[in-house]
CSV table of C-alpha atoms and ligand atoms in Angstrom, one decimal:
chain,number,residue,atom,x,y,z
A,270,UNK,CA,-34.6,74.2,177.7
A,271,UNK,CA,-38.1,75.8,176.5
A,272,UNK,CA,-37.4,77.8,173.2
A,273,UNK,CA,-39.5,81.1,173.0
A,274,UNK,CA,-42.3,81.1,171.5
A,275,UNK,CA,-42.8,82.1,167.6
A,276,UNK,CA,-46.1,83.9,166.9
A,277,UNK,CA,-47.5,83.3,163.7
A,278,UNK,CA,-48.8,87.1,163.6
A,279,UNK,CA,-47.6,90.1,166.2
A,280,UNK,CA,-49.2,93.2,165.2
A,281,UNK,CA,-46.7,96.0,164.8
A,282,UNK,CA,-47.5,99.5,166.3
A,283,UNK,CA,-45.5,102.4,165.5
A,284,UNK,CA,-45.7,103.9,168.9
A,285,UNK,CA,-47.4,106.9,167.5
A,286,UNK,CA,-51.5,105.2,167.4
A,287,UNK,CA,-52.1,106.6,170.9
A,288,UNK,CA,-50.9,109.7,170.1
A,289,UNK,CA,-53.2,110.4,167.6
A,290,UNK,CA,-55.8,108.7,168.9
A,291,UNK,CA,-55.4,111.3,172.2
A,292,UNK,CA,-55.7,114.0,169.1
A,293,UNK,CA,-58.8,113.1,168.0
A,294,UNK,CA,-60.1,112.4,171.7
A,295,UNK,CA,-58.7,116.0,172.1
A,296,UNK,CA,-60.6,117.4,169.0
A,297,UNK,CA,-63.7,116.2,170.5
A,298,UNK,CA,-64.6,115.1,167.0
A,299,UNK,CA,-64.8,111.0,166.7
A,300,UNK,CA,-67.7,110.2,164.0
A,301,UNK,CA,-66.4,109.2,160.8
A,302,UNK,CA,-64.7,111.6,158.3
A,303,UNK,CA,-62.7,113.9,160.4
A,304,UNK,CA,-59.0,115.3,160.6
A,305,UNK,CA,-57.6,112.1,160.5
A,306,UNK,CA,-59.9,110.2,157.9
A,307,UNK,CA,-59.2,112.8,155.5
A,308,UNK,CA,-55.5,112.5,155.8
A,309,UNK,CA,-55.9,108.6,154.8
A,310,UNK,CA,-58.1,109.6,152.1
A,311,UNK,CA,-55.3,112.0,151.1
A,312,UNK,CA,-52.6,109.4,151.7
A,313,UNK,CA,-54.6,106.9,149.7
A,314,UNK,CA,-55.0,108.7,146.8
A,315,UNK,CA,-52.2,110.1,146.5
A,316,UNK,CA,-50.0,106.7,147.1
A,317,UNK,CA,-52.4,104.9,144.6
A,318,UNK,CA,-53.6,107.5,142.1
A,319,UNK,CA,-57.2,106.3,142.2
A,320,UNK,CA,-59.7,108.8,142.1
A,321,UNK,CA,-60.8,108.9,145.2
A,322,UNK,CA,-60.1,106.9,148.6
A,323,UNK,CA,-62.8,106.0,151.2
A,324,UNK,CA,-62.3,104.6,154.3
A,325,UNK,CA,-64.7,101.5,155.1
A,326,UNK,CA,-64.7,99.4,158.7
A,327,UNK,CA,-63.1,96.4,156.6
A,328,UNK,CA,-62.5,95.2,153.3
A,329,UNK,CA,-65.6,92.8,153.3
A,330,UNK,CA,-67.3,96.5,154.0
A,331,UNK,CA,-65.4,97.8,150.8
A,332,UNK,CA,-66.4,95.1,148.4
A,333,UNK,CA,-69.8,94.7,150.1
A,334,UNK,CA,-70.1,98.5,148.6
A,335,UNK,CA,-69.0,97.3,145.7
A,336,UNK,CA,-71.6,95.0,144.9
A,337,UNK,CA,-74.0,97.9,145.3
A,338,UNK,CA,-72.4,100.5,143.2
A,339,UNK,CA,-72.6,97.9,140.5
A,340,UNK,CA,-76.1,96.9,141.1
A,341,UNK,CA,-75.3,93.6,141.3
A,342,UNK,CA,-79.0,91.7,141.2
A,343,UNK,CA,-80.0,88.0,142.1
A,344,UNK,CA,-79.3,85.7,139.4
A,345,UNK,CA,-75.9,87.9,138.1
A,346,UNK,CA,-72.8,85.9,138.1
A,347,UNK,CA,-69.1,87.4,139.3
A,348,UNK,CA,-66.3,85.2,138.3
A,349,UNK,CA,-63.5,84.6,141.2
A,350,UNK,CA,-61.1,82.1,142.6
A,351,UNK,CA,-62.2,79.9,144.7
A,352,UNK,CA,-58.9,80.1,146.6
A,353,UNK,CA,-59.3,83.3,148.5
A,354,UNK,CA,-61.2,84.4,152.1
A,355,UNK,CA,-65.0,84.0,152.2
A,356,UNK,CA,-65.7,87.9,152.3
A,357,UNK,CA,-64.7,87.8,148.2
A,358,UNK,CA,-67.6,85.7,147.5
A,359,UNK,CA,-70.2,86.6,150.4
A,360,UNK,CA,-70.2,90.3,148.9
A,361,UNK,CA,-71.9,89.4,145.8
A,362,UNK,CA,-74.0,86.5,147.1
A,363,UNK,CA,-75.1,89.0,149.5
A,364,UNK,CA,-76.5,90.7,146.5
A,365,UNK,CA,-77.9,87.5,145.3
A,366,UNK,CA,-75.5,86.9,142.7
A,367,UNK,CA,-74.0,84.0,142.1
A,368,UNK,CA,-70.1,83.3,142.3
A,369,UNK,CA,-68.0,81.3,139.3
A,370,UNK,CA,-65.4,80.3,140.5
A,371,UNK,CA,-62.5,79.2,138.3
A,372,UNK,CA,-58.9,77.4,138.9
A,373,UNK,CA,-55.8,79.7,140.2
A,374,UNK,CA,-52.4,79.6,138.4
A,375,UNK,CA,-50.0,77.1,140.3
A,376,UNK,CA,-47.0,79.7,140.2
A,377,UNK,CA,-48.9,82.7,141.9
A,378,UNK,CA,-51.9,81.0,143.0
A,379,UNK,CA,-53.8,83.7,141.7
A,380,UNK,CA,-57.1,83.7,139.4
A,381,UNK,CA,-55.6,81.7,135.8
A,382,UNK,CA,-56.7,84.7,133.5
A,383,UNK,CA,-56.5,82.1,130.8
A,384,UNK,CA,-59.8,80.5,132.3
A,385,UNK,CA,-61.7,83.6,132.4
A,386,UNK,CA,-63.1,83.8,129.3
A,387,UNK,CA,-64.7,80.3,129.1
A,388,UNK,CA,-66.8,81.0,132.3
A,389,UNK,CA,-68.4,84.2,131.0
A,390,UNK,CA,-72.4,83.8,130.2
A,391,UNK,CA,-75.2,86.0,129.6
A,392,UNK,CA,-75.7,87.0,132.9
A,393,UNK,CA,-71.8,87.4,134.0
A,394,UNK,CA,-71.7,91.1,135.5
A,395,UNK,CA,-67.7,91.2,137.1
A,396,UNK,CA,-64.8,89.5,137.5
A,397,UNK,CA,-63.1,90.0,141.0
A,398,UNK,CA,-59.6,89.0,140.9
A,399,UNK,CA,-57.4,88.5,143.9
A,400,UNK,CA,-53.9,89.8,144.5
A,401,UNK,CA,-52.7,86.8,146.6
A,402,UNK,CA,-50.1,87.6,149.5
A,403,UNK,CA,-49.9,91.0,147.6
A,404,UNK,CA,-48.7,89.7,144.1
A,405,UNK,CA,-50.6,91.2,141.5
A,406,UNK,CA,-52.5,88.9,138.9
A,407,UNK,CA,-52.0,89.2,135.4
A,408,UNK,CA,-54.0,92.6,135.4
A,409,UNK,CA,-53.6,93.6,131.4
A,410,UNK,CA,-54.7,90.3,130.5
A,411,UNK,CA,-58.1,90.7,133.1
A,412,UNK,CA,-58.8,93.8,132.0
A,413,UNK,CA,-58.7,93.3,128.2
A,414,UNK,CA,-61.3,91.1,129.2
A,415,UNK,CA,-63.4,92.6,131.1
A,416,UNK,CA,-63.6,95.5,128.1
A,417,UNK,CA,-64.5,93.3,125.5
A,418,UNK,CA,-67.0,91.7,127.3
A,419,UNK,CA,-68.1,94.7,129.0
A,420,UNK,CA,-67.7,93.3,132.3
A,421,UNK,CA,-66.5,95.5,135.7
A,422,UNK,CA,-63.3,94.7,137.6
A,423,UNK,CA,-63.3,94.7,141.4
A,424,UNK,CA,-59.8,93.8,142.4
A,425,UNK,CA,-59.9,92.1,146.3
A,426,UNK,CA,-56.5,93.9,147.1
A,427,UNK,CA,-56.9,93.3,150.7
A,428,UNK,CA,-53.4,92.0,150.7
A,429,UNK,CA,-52.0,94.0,148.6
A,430,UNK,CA,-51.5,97.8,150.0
A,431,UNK,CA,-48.1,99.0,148.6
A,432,UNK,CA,-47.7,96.6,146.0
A,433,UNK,CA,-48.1,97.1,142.4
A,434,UNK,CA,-48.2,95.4,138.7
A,435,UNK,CA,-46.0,97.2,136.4
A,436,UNK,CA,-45.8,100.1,138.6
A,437,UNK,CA,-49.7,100.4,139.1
A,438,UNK,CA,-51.0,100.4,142.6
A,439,UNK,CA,-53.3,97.3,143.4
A,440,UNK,CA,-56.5,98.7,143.9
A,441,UNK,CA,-55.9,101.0,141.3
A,442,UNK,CA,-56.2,99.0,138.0
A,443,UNK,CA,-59.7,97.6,138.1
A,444,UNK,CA,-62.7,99.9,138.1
A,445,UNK,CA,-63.1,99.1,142.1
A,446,UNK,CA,-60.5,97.7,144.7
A,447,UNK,CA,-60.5,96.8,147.8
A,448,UNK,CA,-57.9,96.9,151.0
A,449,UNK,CA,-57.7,95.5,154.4
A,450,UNK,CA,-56.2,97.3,157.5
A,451,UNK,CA,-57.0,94.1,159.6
A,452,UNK,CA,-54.6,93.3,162.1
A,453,UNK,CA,-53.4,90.2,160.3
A,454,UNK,CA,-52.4,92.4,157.1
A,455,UNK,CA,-49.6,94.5,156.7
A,456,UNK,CA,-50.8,98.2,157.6
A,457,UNK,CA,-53.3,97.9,160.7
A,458,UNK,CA,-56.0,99.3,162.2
A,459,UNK,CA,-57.9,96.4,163.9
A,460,UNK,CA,-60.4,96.2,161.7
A,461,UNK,CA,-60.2,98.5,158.7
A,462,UNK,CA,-60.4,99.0,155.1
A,463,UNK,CA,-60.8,101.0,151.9
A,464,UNK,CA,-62.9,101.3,148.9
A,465,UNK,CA,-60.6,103.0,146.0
A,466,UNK,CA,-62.5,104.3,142.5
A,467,UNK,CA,-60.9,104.1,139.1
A,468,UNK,CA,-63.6,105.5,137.4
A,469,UNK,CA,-65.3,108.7,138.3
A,470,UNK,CA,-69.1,108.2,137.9
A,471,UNK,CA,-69.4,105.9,140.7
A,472,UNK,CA,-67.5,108.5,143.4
A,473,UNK,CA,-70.6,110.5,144.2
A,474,UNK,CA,-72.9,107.3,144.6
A,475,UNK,CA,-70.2,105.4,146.8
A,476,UNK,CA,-70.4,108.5,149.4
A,477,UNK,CA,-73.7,108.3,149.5
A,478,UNK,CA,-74.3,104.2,150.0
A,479,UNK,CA,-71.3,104.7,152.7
A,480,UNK,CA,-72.9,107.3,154.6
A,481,UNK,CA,-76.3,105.1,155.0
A,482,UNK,CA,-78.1,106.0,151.5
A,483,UNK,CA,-77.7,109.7,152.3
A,484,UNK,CA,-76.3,112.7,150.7
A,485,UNK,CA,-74.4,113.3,153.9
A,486,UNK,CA,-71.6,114.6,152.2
A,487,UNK,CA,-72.7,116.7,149.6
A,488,UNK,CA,-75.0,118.6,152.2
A,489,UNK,CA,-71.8,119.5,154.6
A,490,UNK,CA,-69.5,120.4,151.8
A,491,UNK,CA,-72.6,123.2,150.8
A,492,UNK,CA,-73.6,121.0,147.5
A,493,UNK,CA,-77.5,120.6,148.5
A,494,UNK,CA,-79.8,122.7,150.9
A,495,UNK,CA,-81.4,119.5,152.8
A,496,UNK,CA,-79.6,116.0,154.0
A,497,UNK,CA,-81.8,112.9,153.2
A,498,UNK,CA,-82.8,109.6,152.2
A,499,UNK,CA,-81.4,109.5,148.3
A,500,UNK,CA,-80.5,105.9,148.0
A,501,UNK,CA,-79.7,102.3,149.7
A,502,UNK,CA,-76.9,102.1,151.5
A,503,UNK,CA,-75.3,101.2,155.3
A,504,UNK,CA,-73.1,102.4,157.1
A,505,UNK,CA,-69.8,101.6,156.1
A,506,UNK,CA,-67.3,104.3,157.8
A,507,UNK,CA,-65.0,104.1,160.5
A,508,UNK,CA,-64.7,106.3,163.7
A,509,UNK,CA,-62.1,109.0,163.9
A,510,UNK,CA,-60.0,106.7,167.1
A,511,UNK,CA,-59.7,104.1,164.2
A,512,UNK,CA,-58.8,106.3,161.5
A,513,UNK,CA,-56.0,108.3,163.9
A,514,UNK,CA,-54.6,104.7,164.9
A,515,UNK,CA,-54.6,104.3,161.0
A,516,UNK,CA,-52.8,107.4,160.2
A,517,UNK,CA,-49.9,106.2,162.3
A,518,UNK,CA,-49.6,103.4,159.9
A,519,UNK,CA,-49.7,105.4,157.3
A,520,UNK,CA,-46.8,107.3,158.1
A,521,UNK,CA,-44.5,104.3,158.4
A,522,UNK,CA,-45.8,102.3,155.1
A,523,UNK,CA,-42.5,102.5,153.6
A,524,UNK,CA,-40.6,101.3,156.6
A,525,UNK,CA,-42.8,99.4,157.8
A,526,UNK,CA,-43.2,97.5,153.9
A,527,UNK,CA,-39.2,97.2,154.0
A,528,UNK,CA,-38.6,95.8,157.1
A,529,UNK,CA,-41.1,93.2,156.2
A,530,UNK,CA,-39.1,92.6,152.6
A,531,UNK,CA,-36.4,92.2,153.9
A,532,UNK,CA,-37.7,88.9,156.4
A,533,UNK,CA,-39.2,87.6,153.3
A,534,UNK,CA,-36.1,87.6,151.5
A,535,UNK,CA,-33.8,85.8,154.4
A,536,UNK,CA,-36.9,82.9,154.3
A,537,UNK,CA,-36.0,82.8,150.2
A,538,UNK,CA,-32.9,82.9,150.2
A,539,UNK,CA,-32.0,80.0,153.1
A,540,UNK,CA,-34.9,78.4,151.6
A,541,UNK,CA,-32.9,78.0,148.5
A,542,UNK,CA,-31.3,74.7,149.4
A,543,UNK,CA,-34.5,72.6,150.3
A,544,UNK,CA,-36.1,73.9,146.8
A,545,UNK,CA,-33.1,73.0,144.9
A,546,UNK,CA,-33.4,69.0,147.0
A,547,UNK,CA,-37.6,68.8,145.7
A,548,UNK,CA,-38.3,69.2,149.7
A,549,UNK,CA,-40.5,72.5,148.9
A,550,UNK,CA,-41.8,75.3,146.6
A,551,UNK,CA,-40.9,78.8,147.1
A,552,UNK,CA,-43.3,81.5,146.1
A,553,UNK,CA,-42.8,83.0,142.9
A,554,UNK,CA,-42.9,86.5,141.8
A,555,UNK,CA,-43.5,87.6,138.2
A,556,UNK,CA,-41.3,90.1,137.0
A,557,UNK,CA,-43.6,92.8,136.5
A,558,UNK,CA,-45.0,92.7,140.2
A,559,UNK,CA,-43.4,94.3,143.5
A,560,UNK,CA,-44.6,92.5,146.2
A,561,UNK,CA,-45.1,93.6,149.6
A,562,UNK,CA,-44.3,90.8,151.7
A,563,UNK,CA,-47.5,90.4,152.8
A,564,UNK,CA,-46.9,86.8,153.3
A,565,UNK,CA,-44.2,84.2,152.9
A,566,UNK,CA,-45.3,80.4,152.5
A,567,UNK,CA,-43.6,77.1,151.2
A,568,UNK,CA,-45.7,74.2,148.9
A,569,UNK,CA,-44.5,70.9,150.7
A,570,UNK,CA,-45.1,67.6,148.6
A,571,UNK,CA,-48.8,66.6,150.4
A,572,UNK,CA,-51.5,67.3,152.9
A,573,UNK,CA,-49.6,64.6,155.1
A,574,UNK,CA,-46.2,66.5,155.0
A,575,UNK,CA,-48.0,69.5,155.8
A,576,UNK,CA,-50.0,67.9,159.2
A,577,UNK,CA,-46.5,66.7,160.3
A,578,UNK,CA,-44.9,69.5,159.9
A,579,UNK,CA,-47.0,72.0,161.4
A,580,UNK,CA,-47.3,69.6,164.4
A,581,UNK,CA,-43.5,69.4,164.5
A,582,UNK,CA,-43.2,72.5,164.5
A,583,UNK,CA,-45.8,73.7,167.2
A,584,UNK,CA,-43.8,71.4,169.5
A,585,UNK,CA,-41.3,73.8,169.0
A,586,UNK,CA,-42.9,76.6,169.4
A,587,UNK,CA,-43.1,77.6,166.0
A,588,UNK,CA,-46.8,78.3,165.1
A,589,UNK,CA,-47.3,78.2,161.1
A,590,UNK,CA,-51.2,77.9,159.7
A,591,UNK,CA,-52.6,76.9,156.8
A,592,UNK,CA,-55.7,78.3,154.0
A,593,UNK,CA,-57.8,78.7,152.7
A,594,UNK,CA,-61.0,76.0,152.6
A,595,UNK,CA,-61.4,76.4,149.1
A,596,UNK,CA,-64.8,78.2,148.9
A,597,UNK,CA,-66.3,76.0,146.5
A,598,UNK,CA,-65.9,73.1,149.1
A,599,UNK,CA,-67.3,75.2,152.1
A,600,UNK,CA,-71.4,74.5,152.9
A,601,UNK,CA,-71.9,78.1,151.7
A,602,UNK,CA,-69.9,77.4,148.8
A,603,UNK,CA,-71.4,74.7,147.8
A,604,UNK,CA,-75.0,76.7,148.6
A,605,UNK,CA,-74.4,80.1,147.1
A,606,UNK,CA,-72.1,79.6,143.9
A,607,UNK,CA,-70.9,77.6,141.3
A,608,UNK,CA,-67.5,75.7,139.7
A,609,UNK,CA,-67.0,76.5,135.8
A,610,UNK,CA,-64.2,73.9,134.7
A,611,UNK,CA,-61.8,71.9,136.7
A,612,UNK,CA,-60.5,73.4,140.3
A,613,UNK,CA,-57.6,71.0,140.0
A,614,UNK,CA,-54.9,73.2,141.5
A,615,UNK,CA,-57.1,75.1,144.1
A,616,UNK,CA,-57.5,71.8,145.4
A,617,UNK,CA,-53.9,70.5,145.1
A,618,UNK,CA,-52.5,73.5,146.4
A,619,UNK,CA,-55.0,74.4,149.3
A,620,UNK,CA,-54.1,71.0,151.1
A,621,UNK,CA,-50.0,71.7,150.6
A,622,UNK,CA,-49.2,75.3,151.4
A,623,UNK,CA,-48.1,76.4,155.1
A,624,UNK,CA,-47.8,80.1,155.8
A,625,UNK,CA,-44.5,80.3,158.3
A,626,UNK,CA,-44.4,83.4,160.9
A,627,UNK,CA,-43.5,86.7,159.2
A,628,UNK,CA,-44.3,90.2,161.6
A,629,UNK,CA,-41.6,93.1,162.0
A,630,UNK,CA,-39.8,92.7,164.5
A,631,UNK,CA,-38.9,88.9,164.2
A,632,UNK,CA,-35.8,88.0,164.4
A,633,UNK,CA,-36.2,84.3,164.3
A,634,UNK,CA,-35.9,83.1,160.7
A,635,UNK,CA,-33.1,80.6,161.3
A,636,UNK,CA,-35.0,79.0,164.2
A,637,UNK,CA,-37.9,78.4,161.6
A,638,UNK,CA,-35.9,77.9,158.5
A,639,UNK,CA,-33.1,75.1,161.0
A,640,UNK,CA,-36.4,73.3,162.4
A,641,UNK,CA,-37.9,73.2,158.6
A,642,UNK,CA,-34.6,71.7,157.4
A,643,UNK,CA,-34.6,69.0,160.0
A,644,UNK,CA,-38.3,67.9,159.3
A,645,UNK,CA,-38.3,68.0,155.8
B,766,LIG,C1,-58.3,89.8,154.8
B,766,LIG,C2,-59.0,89.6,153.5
B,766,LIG,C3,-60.3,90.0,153.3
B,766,LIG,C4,-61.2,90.6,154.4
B,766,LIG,O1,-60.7,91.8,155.0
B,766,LIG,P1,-61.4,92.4,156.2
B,766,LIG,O2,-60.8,93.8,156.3
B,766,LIG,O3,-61.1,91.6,157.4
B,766,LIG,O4,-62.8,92.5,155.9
B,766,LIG,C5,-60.9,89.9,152.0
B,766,LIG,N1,-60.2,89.3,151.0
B,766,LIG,C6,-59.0,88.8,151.2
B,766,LIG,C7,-58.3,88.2,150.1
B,766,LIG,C8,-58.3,88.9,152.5
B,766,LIG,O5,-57.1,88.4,152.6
């Protein structure tokens, strides 16, 4: 008998995107920053308590912005992981700035704060930690940091919507962060993001580089007489149709966030017994973070358990992937930035984690957990 097949991803809808995206069909009004763009905004800020919330086509758009509001120049160096998606990176290099990467933690395989410090120079200008599958990294530690070195913090928190580090929104801690609303995350639009601000004097110059270097905003709110050219910018806001599909996210966070716990515990807890036998590594969650179940992956013991058992399991109709390349072993990696210290467990762990199917709606845990069991 064929068994069904196991997506790795399925988007979720709510059933409500068309709905709203009739509305805003209806309104007639489908440029950026209408009705339903200002409700995410609303939404955002509220949910987070950043300052202020702006929508952005994706998160690469949202750090890309970033880069600018910082005035990242050639020859600045931002200090990252190197175990993250390239759009962490190409932001600053975009800029002309160089990217440190240093080694993650082997428990959260997030940035190791404790390797920070020895990779700042003269020219360091940020660091840009990562919350990896939405658990937070060791934010007080990164921050006390950044302020005695004088240093910004943009936090990628493109997996990380609804989670937070001791109560704290991602997003919300550094001076900058970033979310995703790609389909592969956990609260969709397509493509999709936001830029959120921690600290006020950069909200009136991040309208402006979003609306393509002009004072767009200030002129329809009654601010200034004239709408012009004021600064650089592009244009980095999404249509109404994607906003409205958005807003229906929006409205099922919670539920949607839950339903996705509560997958991610059934892998953890049947995934108990091959821990406790050395077969695999669970992810591990520090105390002070909620998570949001962004992701759930096992460590096996080597890059040749991991190639079996992905095959094995796509012969059963269980599709589970593997990332990242480590960026500091990519061509543009290897081009654009540089290594400070050892990337011994970027590399150890990058060849031995497997991501395993985890969308709402699935119902198929035991399949993937049974056929695991069996391999390993
Ligand atoms: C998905 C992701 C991005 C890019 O998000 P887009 O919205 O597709 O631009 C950036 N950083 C990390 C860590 C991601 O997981």
């Amino acid at each position: 008998m064929k068994s069904e097949n196991i997506p790795f991803n399925f988007p979720y809808m709510t059933g409500k995107e068309l709905y709203y995206i009739a509305e805003a069909h209806f309104n007639g009004r489908l440029a950026g920053d209408g009705p339903f763009t200002k409700r995410c905004h609303s939404w955002l800020e509220e949910r987070t308590a950043c300052i202020k919330a702006l929508l952005t086509h994706s998160c690469t758009a949202a750090l890309e912005i970033s880069a600018l509001l910082l005035d990242i120049e050639a020859g600045d160096e931002v200090i990252m992981p190197s175990y993250t998606f390239v759009s962490t990176a190409n932001a600053f290099a975009l800029r002309g700035a160089v990217p440190v990467f240093v080694d993650i933690r082997p428990d959260t395989l997030n940035i190791d704060e404790t390797k920070i410090e020895a990779a700042i120079t003269s020219r360091t200008k940020a660091i840009v930690p990562v919350h990896y599958a939405g658990v937070a990294c060791e934010m007080d530690t990164i921050m006390d940091i950044a302020k005695r070195h004088d240093l910004w913090v943009v936090e990628d928190a493109a997996q990380g919507v609804m989670s937070t580090y001791k109560g704290q929104a991602l997003g919300s801690i550094g001076h900058l962060g970033a979310y995703s609303f790609h389909e592969t995350k956990n609260i969709i639009s397509g493509e999709g993001g936001a830029l959120l601000i921690n600290d006020s004097p950069f909200v009136e110059r991040a309208e402006i580089i979003r609306e393509k270097g002009t004072n767009r905003g200030q002129f329809f709110r009654g601010q200034v007489d004239k709408y012009t050219w004021v600064d650089i910018g592009s244009s980095y806001l999404p249509s109404e149709i994607i906003a409205a599909f958005l807003w229906a996210q929006m409205e099922e966070a919670q539920l949607i966030t839950n339903r996705r716990l509560a997958i991610w515990q059934s892998y953890h807890d049947a995934l108990h017994g091959l821990e406790a036998a050395g077969k695999l590594r669970r992810p591990i969650i520090p105390a002070e973070c909620q998570h949001n179940a962004h992701m759930y992956y096992v460590l096996l013991d080597s890059f040749a358990t991991r190639t079996r058992v992905i095959q094995a399991l796509n012969q059963q109709c269980i599709n589970s992937v593997f990332h990242y390349v480590p960026l500091h072993l990519s061509p543009a990696g290897k081009q654009y930035a540089r290594v400070h210290g050892e990337l011994t467990h970027t590399e150890d762990l990058a060849d031995r984690l497997l991501r395993l199917p985890l969308w709402v709606g699935m119902n198929s845990v035991d399949r993937v957990v049974n056929a695991l069991t069996q391999l390993l």
